[in-house]
Short mmCIF file of C-alpha atoms in Angstrom, two decimals:
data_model
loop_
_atom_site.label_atom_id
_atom_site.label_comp_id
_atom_site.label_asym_id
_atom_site.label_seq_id
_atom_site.Cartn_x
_atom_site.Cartn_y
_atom_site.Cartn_z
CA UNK A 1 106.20 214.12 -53.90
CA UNK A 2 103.06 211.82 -54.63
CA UNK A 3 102.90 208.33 -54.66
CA UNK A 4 102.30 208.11 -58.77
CA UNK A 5 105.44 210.76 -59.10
CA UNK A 6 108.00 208.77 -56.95
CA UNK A 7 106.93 205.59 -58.91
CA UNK A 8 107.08 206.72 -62.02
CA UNK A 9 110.70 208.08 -61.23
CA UNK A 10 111.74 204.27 -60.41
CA UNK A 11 110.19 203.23 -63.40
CA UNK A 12 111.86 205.89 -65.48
CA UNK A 13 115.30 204.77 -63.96
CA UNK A 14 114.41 201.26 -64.69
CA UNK A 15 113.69 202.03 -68.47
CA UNK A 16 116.50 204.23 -69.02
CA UNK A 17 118.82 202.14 -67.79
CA UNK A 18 117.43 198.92 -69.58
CA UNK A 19 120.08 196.03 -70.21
CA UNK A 20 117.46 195.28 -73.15
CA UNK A 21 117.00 198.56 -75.35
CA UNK A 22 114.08 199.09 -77.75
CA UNK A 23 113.72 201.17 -80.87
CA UNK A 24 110.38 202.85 -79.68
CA UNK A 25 113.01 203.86 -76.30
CA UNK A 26 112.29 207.13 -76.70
CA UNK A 27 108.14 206.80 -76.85
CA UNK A 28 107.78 204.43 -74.19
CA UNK A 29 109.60 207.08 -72.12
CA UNK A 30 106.89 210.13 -73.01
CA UNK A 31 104.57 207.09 -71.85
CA UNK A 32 106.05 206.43 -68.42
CA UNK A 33 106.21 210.18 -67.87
CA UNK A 34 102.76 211.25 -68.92
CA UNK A 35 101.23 207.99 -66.61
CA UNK A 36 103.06 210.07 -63.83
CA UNK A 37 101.79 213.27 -63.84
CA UNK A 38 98.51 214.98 -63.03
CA UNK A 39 95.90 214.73 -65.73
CA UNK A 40 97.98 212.79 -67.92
CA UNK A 41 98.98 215.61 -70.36
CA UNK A 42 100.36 214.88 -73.76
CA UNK A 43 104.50 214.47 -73.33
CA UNK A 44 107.20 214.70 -76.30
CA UNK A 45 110.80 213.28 -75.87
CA UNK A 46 113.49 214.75 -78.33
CA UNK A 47 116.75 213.01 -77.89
CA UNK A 48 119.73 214.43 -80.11
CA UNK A 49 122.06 211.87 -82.09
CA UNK A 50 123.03 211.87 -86.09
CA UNK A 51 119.46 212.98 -86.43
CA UNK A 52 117.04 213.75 -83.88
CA UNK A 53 115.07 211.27 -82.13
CA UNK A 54 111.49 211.67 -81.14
CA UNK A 55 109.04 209.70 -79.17
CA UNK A 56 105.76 210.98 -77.58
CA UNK A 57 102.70 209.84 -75.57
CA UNK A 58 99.35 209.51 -77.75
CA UNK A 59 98.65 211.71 -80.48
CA UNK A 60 102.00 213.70 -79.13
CA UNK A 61 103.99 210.66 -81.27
CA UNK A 62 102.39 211.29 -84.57
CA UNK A 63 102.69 215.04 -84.10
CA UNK A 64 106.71 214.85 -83.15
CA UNK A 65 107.30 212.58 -86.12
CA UNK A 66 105.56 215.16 -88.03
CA UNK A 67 107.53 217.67 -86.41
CA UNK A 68 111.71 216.41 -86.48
CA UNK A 69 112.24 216.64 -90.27
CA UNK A 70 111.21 219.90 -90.85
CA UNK A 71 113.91 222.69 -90.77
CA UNK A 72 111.51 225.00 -88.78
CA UNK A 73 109.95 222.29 -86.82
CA UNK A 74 110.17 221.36 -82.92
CA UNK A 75 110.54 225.24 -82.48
CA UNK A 76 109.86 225.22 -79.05
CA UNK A 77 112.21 222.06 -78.45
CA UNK A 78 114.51 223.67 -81.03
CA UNK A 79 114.46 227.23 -78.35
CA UNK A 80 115.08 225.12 -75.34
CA UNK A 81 117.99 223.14 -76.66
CA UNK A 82 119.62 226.47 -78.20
CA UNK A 83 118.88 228.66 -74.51
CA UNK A 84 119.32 225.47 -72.37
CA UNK A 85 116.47 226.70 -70.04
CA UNK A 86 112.72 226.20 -70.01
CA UNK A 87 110.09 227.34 -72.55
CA UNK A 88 106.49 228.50 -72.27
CA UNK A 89 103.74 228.58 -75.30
CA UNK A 90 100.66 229.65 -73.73
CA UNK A 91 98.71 230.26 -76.43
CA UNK A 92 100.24 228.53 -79.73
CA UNK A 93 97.18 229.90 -81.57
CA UNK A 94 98.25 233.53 -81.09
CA UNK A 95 102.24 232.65 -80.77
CA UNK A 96 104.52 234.86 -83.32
CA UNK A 97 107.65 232.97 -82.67
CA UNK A 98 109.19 230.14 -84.64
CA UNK A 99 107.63 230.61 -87.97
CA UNK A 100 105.01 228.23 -89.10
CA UNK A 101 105.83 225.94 -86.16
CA UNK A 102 102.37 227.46 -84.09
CA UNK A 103 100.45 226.76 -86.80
CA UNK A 104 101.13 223.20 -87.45
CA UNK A 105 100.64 222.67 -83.82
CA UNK A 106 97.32 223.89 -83.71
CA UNK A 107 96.26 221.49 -86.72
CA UNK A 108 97.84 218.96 -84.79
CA UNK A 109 95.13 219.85 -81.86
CA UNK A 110 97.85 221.62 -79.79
CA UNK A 111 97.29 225.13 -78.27
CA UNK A 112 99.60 225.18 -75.46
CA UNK A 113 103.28 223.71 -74.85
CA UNK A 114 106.22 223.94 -71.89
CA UNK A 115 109.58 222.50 -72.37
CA UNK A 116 112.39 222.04 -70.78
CA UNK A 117 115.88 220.74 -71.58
CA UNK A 118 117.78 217.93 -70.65
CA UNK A 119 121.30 218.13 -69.87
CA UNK A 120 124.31 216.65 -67.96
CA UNK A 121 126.90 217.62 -66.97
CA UNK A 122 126.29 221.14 -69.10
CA UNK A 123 125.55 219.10 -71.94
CA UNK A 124 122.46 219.26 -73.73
CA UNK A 125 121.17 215.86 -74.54
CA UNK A 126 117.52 216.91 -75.88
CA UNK A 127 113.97 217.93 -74.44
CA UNK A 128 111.50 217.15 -72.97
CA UNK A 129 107.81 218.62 -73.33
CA UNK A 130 104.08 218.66 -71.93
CA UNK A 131 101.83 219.65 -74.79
CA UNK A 132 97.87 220.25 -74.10
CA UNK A 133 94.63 221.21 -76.64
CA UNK A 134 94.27 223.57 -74.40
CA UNK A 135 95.67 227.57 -74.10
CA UNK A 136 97.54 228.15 -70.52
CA UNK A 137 97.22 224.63 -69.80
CA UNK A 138 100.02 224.48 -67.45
CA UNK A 139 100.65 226.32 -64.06
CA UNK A 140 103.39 227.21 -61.87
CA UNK A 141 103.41 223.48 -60.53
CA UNK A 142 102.63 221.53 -63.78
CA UNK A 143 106.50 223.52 -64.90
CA UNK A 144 107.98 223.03 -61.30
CA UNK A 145 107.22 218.65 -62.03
CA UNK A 146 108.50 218.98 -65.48
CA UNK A 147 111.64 220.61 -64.34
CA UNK A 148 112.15 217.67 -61.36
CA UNK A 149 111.14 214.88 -64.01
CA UNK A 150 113.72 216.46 -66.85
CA UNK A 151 116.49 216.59 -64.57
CA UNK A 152 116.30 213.31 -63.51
CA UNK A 153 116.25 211.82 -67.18
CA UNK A 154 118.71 214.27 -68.02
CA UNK A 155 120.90 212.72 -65.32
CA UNK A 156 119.92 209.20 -66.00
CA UNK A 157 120.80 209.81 -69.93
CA UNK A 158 124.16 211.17 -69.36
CA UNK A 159 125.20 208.25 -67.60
CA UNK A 160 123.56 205.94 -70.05
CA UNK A 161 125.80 207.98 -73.31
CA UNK A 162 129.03 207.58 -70.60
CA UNK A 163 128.09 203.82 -70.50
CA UNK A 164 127.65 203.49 -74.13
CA UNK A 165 130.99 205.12 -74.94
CA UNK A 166 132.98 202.73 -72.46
CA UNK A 167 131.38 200.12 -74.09
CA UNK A 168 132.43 200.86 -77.20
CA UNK A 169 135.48 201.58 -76.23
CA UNK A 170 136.05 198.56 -74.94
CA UNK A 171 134.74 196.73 -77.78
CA UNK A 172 137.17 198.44 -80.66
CA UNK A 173 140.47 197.70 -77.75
CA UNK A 174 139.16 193.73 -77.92
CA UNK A 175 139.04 194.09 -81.50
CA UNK A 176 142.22 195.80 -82.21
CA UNK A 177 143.82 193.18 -79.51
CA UNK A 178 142.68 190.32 -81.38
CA UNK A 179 143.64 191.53 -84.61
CA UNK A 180 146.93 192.69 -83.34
CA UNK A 181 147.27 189.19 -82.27
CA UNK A 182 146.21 187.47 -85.50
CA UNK A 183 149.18 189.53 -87.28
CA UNK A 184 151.92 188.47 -84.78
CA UNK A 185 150.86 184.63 -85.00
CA UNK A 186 150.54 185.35 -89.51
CA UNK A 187 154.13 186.88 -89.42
CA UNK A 188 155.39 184.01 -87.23
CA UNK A 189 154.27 181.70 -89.86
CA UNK A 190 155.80 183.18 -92.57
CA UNK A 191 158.99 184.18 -90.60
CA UNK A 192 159.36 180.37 -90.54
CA UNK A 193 157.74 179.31 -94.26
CA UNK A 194 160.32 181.60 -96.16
CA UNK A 195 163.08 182.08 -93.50
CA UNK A 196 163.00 185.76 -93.79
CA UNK A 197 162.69 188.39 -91.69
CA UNK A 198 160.01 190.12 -89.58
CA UNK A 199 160.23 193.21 -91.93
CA UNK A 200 160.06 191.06 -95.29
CA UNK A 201 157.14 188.73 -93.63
CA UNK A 202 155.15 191.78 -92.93
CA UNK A 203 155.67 193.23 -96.49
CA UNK A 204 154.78 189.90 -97.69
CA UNK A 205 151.17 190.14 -95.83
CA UNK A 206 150.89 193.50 -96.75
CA UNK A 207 151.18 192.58 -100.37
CA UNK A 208 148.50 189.58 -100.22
CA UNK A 209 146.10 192.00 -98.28
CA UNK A 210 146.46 194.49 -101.70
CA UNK A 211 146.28 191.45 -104.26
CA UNK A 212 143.00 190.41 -102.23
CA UNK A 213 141.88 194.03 -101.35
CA UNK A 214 141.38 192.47 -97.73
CA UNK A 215 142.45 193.93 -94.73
CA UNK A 216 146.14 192.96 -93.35
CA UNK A 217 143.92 191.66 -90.05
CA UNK A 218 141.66 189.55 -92.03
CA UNK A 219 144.07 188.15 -94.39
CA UNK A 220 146.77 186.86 -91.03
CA UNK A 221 143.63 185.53 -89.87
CA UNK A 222 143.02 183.55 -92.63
CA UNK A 223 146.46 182.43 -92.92
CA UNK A 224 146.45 180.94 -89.21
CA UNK A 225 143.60 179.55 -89.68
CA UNK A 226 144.89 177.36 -92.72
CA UNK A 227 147.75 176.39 -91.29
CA UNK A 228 146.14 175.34 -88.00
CA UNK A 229 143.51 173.36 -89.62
CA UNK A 230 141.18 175.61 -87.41
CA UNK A 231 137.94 177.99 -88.25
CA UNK A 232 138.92 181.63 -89.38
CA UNK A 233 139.01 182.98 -85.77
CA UNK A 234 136.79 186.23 -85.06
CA UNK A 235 138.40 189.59 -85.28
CA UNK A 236 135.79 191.37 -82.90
CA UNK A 237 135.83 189.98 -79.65
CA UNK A 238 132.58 189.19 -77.75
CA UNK A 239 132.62 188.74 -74.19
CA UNK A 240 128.78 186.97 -73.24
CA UNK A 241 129.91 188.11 -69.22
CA UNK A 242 130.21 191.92 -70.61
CA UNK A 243 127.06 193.76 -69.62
CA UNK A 244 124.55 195.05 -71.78
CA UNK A 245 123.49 198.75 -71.61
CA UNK A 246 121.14 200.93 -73.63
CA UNK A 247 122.41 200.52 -77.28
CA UNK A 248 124.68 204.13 -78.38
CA UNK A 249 122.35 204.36 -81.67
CA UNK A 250 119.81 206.65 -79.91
CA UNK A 251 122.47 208.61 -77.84
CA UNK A 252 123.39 212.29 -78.40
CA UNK A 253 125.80 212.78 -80.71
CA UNK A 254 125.56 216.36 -82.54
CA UNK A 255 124.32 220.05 -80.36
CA UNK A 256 121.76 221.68 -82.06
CA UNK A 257 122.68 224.12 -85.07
CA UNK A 258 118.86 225.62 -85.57
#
């Protein structure tokens, strides 16, 4: 492994597990990745979510953006997800597959392509791509590197989504704690205004939640808070200790259906 390789692996590691995420994530990856390989080639990184999310190195940026809307575009990325193994366009200005996909690549200054997917843990998470003006751009050890680089992100990504999802997770339990306890203290102080009981004190809250058309957890808060003489108190609990990992917006979501 050269010298430029292994340190653009750290960096990659570094960026894709980043306490301080960025929307342009996914282009300042493609960056990283094309510093790191021979001749710099053009790279593309197509991350799945809600909607696909694109990010490439130079003019490979303009031509992804281009690209992710359209319901015949990425076709090579598009192949790669769907097969979950590699894909070769040596020649997009002769290539017959993917419709008008080889076309708008060559406008775009792009004759040859190789792409592989990204997975973890048999999961497909996106691609990612080296894209040259030239045809048959790439050989034998240009698609070996690719292969090493994507399975590292690959790895790196799914245990970025895992983080993401225990974050969250833990988030929503906080929340649903502190409402939960919000409820208990509301009922408490009805239980005692109107001598009733726990049953008639939670029909009570329910009712002022539907006059309002606030939620029950909102509405106890409230409620505390008047008869405490105290701030509302928050409803989503925020821990400053917790860690911060790469935001879940970007993060697969959805397998390809094209």
């Amino acid at each position: 492994m050269t010298n430029r390789l292994a340190t653009g692996l750290s960096a990659l590691t570094s960026a894709l597990l980043s306490t301080e995420p960025a929307d342009d994530f996914p282009r300042n990856v493609a960056e990283i990745i094309s510093e790191m390989l021979p001749r710099r080639p053009l790279t593309g990184l197509v991350l799945l979510e809600g909607d696909t999310t694109v990010g490439g190195s130079r003019d490979a940026h303009a031509m992804l953006l281009d690209e992710a809307p359209r319901d015949d575009g990425l076709g090579a990325a598009r192949q790669a997800m769907r097969s979950r193994q590699p894909v070769s366009a040596t020649d997009l200005g002769t290539e017959q597959r993917w419709g008008a996909y080889p076309k708008r690549m060559v406008r775009h200054g792009i004759r040859s392509a190789e792409v592989c997917p990204l997975m973890s843990n048999d999961e497909i998470l996106g691609t990612l791509g080296l894209y040259s003006p030239r045809p048959n751009a790439f050989d034998d050890e240009s698609r070996r590197t690719l292969a090493l680089v994507a399975e590292h992100v690959g790895l790196l990504l799914g245990w970025a989504f895992t983080a993401a999802q225990q974050e969250q997770l833990t988030e929503q339990l906080r929340a649903a704690l502190q409402s939960r306890s919000a409820i208990d203290q509301a009922l408490g102080i009805l239980i005692g205004q109107h001598r009733c009981s726990r049953d008639e004190a939670f029909d009570r809250l329910r009712r002022l939640s539907n006059q309002r058309n606030i939620k029950l957890a909102r509405v106890a808060a409230d409620l505390v808070a008047e008869i405490s003489g105290t701030g509302s108190p928050a409803l989503h609990f925020d821990d400053p200790a917790a860690p911060r990992r790469i935001a879940p917006g970007w993060l697969p979501m959805a397998s390809p259906e094209n």
